[in-house]
Each structure stands twice: as structure tokens, then as C-alpha cells.
Tab-separated table of C-alpha atoms in Angstrom:
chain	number	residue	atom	x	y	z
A	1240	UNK	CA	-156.610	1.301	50.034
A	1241	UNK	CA	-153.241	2.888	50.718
A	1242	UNK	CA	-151.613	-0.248	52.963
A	1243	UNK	CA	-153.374	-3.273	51.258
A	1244	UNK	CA	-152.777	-6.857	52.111
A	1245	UNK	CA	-149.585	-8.121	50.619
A	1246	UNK	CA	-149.240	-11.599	49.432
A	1247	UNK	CA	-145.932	-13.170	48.652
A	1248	UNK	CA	-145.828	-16.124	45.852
A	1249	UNK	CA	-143.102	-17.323	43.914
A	1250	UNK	CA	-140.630	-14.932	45.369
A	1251	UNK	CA	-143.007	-11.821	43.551
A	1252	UNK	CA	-145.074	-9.995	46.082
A	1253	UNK	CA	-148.828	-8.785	44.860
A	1254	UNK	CA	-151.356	-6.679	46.548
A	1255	UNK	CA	-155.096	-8.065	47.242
A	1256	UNK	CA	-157.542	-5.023	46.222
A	1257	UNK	CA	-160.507	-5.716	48.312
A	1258	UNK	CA	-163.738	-4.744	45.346
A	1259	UNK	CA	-167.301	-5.882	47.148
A	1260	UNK	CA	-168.211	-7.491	50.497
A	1261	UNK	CA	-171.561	-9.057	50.846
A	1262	UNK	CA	-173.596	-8.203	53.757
A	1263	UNK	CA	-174.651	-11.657	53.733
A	1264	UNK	CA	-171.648	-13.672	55.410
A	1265	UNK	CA	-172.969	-16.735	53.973
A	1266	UNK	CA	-171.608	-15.286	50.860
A	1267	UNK	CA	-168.257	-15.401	49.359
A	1268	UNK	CA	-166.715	-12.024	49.354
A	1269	UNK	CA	-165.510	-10.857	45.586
A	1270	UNK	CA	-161.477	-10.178	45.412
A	1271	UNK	CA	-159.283	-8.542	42.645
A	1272	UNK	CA	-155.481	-9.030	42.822
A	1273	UNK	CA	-153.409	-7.075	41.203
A	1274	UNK	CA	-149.670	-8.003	40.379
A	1275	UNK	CA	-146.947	-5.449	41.159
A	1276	UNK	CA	-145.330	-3.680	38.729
A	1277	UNK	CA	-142.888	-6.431	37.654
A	1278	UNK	CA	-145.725	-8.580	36.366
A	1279	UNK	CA	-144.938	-11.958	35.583
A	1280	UNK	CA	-146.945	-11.595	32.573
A	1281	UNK	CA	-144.700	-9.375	30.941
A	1282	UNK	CA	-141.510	-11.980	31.248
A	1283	UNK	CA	-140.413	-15.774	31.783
A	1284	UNK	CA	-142.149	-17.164	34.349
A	1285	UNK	CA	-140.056	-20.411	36.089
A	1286	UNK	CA	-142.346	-21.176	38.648
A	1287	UNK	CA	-144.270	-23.399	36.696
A	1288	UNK	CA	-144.819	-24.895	33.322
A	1289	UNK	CA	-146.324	-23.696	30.079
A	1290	UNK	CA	-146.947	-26.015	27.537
A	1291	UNK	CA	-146.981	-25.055	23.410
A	1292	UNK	CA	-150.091	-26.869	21.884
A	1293	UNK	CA	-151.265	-26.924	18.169
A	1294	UNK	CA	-153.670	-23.868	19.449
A	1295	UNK	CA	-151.536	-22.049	21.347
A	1296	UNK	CA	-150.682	-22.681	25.089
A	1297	UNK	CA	-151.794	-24.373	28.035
A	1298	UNK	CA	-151.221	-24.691	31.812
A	1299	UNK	CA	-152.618	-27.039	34.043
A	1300	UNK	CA	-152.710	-26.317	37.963
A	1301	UNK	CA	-153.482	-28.941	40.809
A	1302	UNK	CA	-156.016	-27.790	42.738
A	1303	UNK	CA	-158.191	-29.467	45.524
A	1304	UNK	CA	-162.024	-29.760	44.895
A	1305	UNK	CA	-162.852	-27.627	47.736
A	1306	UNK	CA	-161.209	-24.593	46.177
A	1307	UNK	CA	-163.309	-25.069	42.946
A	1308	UNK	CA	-165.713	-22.586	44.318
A	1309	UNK	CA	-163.547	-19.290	44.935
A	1310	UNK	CA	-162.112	-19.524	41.022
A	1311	UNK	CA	-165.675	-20.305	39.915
A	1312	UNK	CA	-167.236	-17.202	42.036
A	1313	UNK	CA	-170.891	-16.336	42.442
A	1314	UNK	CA	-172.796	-17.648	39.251
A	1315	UNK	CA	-169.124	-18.231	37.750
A	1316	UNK	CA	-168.298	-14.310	37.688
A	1317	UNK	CA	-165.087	-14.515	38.593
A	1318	UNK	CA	-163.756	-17.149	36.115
A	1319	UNK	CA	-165.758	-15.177	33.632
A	1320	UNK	CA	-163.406	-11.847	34.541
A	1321	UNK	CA	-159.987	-14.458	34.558
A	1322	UNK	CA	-160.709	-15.562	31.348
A	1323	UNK	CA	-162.065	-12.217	29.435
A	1324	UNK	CA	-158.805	-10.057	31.322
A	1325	UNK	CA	-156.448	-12.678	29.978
A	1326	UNK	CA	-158.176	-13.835	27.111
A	1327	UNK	CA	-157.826	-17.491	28.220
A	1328	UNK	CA	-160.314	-20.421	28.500
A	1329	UNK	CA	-160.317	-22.058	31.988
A	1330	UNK	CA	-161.215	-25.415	32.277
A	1331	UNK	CA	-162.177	-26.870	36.175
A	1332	UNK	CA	-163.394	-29.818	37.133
A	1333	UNK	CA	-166.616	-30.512	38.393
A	1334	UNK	CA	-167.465	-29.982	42.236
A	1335	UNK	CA	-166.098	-33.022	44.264
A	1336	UNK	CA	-164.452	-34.592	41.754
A	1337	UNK	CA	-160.351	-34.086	42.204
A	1338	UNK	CA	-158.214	-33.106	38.682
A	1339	UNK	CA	-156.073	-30.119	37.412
A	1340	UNK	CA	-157.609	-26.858	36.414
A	1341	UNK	CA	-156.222	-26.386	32.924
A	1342	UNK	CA	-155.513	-22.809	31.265
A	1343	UNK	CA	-155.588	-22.579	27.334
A	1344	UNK	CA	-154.841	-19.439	25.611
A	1345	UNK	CA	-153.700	-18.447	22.487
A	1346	UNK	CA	-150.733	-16.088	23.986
A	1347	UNK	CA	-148.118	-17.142	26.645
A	1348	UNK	CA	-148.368	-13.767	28.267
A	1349	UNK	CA	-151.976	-14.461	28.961
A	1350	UNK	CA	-151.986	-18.151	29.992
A	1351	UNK	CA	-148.991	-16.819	32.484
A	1352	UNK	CA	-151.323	-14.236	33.929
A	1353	UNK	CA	-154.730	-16.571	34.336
A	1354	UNK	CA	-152.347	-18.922	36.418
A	1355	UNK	CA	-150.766	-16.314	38.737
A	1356	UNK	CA	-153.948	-14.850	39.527
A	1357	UNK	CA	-155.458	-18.153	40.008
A	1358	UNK	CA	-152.932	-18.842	42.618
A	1359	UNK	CA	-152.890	-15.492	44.570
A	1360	UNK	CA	-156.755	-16.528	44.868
A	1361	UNK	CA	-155.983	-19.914	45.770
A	1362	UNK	CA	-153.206	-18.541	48.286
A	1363	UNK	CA	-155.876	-15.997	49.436
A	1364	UNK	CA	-158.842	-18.121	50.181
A	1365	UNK	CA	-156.722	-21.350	51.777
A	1366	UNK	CA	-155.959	-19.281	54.539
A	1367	UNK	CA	-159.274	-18.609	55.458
A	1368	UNK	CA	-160.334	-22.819	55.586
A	1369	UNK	CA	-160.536	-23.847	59.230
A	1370	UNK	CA	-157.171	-26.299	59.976
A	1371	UNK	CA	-157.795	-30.094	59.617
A	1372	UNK	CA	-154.462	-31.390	60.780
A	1373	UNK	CA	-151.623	-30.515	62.995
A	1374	UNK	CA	-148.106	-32.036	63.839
A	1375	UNK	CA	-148.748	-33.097	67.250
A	1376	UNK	CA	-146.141	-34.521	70.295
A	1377	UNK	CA	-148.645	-37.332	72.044
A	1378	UNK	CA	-148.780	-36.431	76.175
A	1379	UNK	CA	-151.418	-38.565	76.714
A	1380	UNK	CA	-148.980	-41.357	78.631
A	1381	UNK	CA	-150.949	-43.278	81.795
A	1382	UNK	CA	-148.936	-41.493	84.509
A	1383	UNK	CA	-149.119	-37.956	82.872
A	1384	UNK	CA	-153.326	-38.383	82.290
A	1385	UNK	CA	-153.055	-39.771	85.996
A	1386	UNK	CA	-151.388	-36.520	87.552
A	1387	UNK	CA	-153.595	-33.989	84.912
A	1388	UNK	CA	-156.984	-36.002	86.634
A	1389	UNK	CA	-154.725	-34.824	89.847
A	1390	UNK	CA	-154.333	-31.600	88.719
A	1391	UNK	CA	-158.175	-30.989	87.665
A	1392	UNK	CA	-159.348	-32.323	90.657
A	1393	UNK	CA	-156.790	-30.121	92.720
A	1394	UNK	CA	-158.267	-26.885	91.092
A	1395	UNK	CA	-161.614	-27.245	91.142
A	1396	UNK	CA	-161.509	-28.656	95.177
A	1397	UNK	CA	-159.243	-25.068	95.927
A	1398	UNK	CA	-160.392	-22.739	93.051
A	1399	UNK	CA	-163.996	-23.511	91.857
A	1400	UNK	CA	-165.236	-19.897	93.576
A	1401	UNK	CA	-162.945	-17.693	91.121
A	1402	UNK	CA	-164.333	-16.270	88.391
A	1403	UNK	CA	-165.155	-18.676	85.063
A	1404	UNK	CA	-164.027	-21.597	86.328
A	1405	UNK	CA	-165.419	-25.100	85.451
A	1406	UNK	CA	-164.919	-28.887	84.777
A	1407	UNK	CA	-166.211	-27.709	81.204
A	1408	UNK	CA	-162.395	-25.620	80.966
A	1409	UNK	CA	-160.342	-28.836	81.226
A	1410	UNK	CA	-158.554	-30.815	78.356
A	1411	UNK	CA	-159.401	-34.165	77.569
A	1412	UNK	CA	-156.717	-36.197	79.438
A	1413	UNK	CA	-156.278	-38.986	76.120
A	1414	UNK	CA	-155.944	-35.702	74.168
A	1415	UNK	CA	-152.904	-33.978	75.998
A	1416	UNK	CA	-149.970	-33.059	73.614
A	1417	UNK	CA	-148.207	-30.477	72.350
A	1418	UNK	CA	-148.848	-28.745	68.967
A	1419	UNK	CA	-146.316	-28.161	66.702
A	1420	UNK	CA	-147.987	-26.345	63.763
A	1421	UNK	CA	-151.494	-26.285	61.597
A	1422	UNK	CA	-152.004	-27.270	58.100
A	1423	UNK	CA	-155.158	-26.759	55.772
A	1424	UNK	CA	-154.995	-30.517	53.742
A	1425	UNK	CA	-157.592	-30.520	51.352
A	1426	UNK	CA	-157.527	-33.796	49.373
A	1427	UNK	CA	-155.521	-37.189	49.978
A	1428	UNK	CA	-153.047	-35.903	47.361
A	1429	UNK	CA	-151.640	-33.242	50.225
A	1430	UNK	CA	-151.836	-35.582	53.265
A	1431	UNK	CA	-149.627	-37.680	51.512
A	1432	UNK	CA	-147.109	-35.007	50.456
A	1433	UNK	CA	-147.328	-33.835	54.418
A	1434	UNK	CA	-146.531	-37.839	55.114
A	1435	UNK	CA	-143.661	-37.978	52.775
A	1436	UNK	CA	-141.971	-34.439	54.143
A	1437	UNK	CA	-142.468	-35.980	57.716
A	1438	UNK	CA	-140.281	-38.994	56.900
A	1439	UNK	CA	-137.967	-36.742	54.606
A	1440	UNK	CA	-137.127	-34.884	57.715
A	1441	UNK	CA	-136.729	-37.889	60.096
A	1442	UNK	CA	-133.963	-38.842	57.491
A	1443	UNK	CA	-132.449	-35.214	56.921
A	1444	UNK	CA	-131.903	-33.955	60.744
A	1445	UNK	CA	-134.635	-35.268	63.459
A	1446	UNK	CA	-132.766	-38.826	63.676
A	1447	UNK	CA	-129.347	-36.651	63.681
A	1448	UNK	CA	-130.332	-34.714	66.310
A	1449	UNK	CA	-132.196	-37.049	68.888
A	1450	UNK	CA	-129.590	-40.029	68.125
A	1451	UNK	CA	-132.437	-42.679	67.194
A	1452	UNK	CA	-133.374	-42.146	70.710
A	1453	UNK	CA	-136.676	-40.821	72.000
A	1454	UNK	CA	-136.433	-37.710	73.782
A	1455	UNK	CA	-137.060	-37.456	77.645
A	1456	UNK	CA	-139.503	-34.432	78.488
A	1457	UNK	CA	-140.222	-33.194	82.022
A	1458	UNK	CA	-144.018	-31.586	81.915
A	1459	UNK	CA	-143.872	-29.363	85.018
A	1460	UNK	CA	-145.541	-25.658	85.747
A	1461	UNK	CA	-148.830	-23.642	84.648
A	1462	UNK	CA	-148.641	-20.534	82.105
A	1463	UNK	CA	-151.045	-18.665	80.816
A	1464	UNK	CA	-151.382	-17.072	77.519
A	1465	UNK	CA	-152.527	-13.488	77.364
A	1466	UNK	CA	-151.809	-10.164	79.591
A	1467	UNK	CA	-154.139	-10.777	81.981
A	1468	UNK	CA	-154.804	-13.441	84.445
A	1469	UNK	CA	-158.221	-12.283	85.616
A	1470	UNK	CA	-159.019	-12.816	81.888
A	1471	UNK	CA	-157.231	-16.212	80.868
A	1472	UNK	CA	-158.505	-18.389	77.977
A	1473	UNK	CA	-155.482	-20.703	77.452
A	1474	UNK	CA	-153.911	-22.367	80.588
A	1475	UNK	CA	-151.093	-24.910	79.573
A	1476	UNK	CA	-148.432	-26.971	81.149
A	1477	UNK	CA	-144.536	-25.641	80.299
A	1478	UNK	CA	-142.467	-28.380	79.259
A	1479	UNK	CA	-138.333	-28.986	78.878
A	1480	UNK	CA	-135.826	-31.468	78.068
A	1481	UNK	CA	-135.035	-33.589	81.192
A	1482	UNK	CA	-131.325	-33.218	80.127
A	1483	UNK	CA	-131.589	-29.393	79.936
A	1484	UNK	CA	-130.870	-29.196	76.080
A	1485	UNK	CA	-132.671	-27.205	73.407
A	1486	UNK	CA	-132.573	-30.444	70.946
A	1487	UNK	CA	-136.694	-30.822	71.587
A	1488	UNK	CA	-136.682	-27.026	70.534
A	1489	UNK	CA	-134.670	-27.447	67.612
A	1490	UNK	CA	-136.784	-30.117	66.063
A	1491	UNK	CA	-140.113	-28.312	66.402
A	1492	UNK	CA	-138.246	-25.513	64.604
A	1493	UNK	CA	-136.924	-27.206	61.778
A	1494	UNK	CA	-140.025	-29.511	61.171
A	1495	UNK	CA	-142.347	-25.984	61.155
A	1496	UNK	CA	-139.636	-24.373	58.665
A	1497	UNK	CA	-139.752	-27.314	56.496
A	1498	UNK	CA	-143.487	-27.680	56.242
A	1499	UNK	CA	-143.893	-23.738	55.728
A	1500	UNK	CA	-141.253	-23.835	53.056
A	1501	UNK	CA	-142.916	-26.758	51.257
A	1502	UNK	CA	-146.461	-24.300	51.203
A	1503	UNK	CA	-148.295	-26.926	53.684
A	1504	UNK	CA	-147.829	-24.728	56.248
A	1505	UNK	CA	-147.993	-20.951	57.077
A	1506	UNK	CA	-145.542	-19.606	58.814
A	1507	UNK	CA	-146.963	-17.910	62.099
A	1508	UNK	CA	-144.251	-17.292	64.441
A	1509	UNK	CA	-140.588	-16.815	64.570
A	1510	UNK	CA	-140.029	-20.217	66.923
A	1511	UNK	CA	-142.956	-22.941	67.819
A	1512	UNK	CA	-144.145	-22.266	71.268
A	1513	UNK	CA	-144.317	-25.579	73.122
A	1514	UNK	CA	-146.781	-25.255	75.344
A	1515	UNK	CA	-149.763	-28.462	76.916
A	1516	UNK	CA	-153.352	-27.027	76.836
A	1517	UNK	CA	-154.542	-27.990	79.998
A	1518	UNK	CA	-157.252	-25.336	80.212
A	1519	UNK	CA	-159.254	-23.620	77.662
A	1520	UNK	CA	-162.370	-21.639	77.088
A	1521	UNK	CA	-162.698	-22.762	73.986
A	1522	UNK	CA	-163.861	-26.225	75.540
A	1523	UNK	CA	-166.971	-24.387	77.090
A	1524	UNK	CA	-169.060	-25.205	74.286
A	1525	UNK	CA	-166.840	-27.512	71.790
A	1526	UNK	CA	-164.737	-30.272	74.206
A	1527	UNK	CA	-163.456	-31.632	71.143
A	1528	UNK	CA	-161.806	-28.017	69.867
A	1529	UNK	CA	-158.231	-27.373	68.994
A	1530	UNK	CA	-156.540	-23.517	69.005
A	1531	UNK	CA	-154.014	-22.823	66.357
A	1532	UNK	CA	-150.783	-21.658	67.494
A	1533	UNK	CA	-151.487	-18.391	66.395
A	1534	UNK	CA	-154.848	-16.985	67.709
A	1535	UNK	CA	-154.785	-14.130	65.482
A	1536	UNK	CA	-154.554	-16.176	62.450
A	1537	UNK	CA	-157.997	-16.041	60.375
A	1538	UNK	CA	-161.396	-15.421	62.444
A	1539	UNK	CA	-161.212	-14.698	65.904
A	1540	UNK	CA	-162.607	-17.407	68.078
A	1541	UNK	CA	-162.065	-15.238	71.169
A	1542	UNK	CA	-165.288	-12.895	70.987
A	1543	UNK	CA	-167.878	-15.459	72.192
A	1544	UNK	CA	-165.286	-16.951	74.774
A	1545	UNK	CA	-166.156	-16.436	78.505
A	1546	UNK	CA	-162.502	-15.721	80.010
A	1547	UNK	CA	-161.182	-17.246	83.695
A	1548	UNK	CA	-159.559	-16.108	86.714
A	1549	UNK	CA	-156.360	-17.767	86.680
A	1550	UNK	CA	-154.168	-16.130	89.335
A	1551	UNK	CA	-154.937	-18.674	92.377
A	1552	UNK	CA	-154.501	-21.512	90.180
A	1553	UNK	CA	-151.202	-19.678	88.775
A	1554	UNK	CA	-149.872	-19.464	92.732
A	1555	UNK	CA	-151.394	-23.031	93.717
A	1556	UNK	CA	-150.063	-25.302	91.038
A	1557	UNK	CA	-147.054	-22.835	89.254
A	1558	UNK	CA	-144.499	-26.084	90.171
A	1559	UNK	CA	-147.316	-28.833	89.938
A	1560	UNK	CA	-145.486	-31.485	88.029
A	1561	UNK	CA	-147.425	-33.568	85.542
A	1562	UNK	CA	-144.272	-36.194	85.278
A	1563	UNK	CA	-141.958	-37.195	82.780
A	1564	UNK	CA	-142.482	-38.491	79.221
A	1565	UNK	CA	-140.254	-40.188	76.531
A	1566	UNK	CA	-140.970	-38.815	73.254
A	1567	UNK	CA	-140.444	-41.037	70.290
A	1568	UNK	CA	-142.859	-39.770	67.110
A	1569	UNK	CA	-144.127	-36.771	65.544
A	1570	UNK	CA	-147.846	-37.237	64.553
A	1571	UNK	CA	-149.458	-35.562	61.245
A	1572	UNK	CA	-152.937	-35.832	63.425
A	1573	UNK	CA	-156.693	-35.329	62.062
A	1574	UNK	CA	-158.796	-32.767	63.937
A	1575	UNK	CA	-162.042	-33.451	65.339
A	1576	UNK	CA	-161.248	-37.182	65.460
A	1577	UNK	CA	-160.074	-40.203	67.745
A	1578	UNK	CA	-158.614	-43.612	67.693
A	1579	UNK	CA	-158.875	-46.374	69.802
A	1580	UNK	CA	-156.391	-44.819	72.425
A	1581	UNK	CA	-158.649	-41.515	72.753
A	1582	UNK	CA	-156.166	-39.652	70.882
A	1583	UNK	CA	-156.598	-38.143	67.505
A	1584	UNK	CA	-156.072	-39.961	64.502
A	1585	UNK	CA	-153.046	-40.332	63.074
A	1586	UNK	CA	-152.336	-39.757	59.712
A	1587	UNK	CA	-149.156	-39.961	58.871
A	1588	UNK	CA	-145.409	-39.834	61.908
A	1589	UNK	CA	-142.156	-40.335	62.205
């Protein structure tokens, strides 16, 4: 109650009152947000546009279908509570059909309101859908899936007695690459807006940087992700530029700033960690699974997860060298999905 979850929008900054939780977790959980004490009902609003009609004012908002549900609420209480607090009429499309959400109201101040709560809800809830794409570097290159199958076979030959370990842990050697960032894209409307950024940056600084050229990657050495060893969930493959500059760096940083600024992205670390899952526990049960970059982001997957020794495989294979790879395209790829190559589907690259 004292520290509650701060959400930033439109450069204002609200706080998300937590009012009910149902016991059932089938069930959506009831929110309140409250703005701060600058609300941006009480004063021009330029973040988006309110229109003067014959009976007063109106606001439409773009909204994907699958969000319908959290404005709506649980038998439509919480558009019912929008519209009597702001003294609005809300108007939403029905369920799988994509449109705006429009907001009439005979007072600015009020059609202002419905629409910032609407999107600290929207803001609130899209966090909380499971990823469907990623920006993705492809490793999947014959000689590198040629020296992982070396690698795989290497560890479970020398270190198939530790603790955990399996064939189950290994990564799909068509599916090897290195993530860049996740993005929740809910309709076709926002995978083409993540298409279009992709090539705006290719124009704006990735073809500056990389000179039209592709970029040549060394994929040498094992890491592993948390404190312990004994108890490793993510093993991965460390990777550099060949010429020992930060350029492949730079463009994973800029491409994950430019996505998070544009709101198809949040923003989950300081710099992208490049990193090659070559081990996971995640695979245990779900081969085809993907890990954000940020663990900690959303619900946990790492309760049910049944942990591996790494340290012999850490001391065996810390300079194993997977090869070398040119890099030449950034791919906006689909989760849970393949193409002809065994990779995942491409959406959208530059």
C-alpha cells in the first residue's frame, strides 16, 4: 500500500492500487489506477487527440482484440466504473473483431480521464501476455549446428553422471541464435509497425555502422546464468566480433532502445546480453520454449524447473569453439513456430 507499483505513460507517472484478487487464477484480477496528483484530467493533454462533436467530445484509442477483455472486466464491471467515474460512454468492439475503442463524453476533462485510465490498464495488463516475437541473430549455420551436435555429444559421453543432466537440456541445433529483445504483438497492425521500425533503423545507423557488410562473429566458450553452477538452468555459448570491436554490441543496443522507445518493447536491462542458449531446463518439458531476456519479467517459469550441475561441463568445454559466423539480418521472429530451414518464422528483417 505504501510502495505501490509505479507505471510511467506519457512522461506522467501513476500508481496501480491493487483492490481484489480472485482466488481463482483462472480469473482476471480487478485493478484501480489512480493518477498522481498532476492529473491529466485537470489540464491539456498532448499525448493524444480529442475531438469536439455536436454532443460533446470524443476519443478513439487503437486497441488489439485481445485486450478487449481487461477494459470490459468480469460481467463488464470495470467499463461500467470507467464510464460512471468519468461520466463517459465507452464504445469497444466486439471480441475478435479489430477497431478503435471510442470515448464520448460530454466534458473534455472526462473523455481525457476515461482514455488515460484506459491506457494505464492497457499498459498494465500487456505486460502480463506471454511474448510472441523476438528480434533474433540466426546461428543456425551448417558448420556451427555441426560443432553444437559435437558439443552435445561431448557432454553427455563425459558428463551424463552429474546431477540433471540430459539430451532433453539441449537446444534445437536449426534453432541456435541469439536474442535480442521480446515483444508482445497482438494484431497484424503491430507486426507491421515492428517491420517498418526494423527497416527504419537499417536506414538510420545499422547500415552506418556495419558498412553494408555482414558482421563476422566468433561463437566460442560456455557461461552460465545464475550464482550457482550446481544449480544451472541456462547454459549458453559467449560470442564476439572476430575483429575485436563492440559494433555487434552497439547494434543490439540501439535496435532494443529504438523498439522500447516506440512502446513495442519493454525495456529490461541497461545493455542486451548476447548470449547462445545451448542448454536449458526449460526444454525438459517444452523443446520448443524460448526464455525472455529477463527471467524476472512477468511469471516465474523457474519454480517447476529441475536445475543442472554445470561445473564439469564449465571446466570441459569453457574454450569449446562452436566456429565462426557472418551475420547479415536481424529477424522480427514468431515464437513457437518454424520454417522450412527449422528456424522460426520470420516475420519481418533487415
Amino acid at each position: 500500500v505504501l510502495r505501490p507499483t509505479l507505471i510511467r505513460i506519457g512522461g506522467r507517472v501513476y500508481r496501480k492500487n491493487l483492490i481484489r484478487e480472485q482466488d481463482n487464477q483462472h480469473e482476471e484480477e480487478e485493478e484501480e489506477f489512480c493518477a498522481g496528483p498532476t492529473d491529466c484530467a485537470d489540464e491539456p493533454c498532448d499525448a493524444f487527440v480529442v475531438e469536439e462533436t455536436e454532443r460533446g467530445f470524443q476519443c478513439r484509442v487503437e486497441v488489439p482484440s485481445p485486450l478487449y477483455k481487461y477494459i470490459i472486466g468480469k460481467k463488464g464491471e470495470t467499463k461500467k466504473r470507467l464510464e460512471t467515474e468519468t461520466r463517459t460512454s465507452i464504445s469497444i468492439p466486439k471480441p475478435g473483431i479489430e477497431g478503435e475503442i471510442v470515448i464520448t463524453g460530454q466534458h473534455r476533462s472526462g473523455v481525457i480521464s476515461a482514455r488515460t485510465r484506459i491506457d494505464v490498464l492497457l499498459e498494465s495488463f500487456r505486460k502480463k501476455q506471454p511474448f510472441t516475437h523476438f528480434l533474433s541473430f540466426a546461428l543456425n549455420q551448417p558448420t556451427i549446428q555441426e560443432k553444437f551436435l559435437q558439443f552435445k555429444e561431448e557432454v553427455l559421453e563425459k558428463c551424463s553422471k552429474d546431477d540433471g543432466i540430459s539430451s532433453s537440456l539441449f537446444q534445437n541445433p536449426a534453432k541456435l541464435h541469439l536474442t535480442l529483445g521480446t515483444l508482445v504483438l497482438l494484431n497484424e497492425q503491430e507486426i507491421r509497425k515492428a517491420c517498418d521500425l526494423l527497416q527504419h533503423c537499417k536506414e538510420d545507423f545499422v547500415d552506418q555502422i556495419t558498412g553494408g557488410k555482414p558482421l563476422t562473429v566468433e561463437v566460442a566458450g560456455v557461461e552460465y546464468m545464475n550464482d550457482d553452477p550446481a544449480m544451472t538452468d541456462v547454459l549458453y555459448a559467449k560470442v564476439h566480433m572476430k575483429d575485436g570491436s563492440d559494433r555487434l554490441q552497439v547494434i543490439a543496443d540501439q535496435l532494443v532502445e529504438r523498439f522500447v522507445a516506440s512502446g513495442l518493447m519493454l525495456k529490461e536491462w541497461d545493455r542486451v546480453k548476447l548470449h547462445a542458449t545451448v542448454m536449458n531446463t526449460l526444454f525438459r518439458k517444452d523443446p520448443s520454449a524460448e526464455e525472455r531476456n529477463n527471467p524476472m519479467t512477468g511469471k516465474s517459469s523457474f519454480k517447476e524447473r529441475e536445475s543442472f550441475n554445470s561445473r564439469n561441463i564449465l571446466k570441459l568445454f569453457n574454450n569449446f569453439y562452436f566456429g565462426e559466423v557472418q551475420l547479415d539480418s536481424v529477424c522480427l521472429s514468431q515464437r513457437f513456430s518454424s520454417d522450412a530451414s527449422g528456424y522460426y518464422a520470420t516475420s519481418g528483417q533487415l
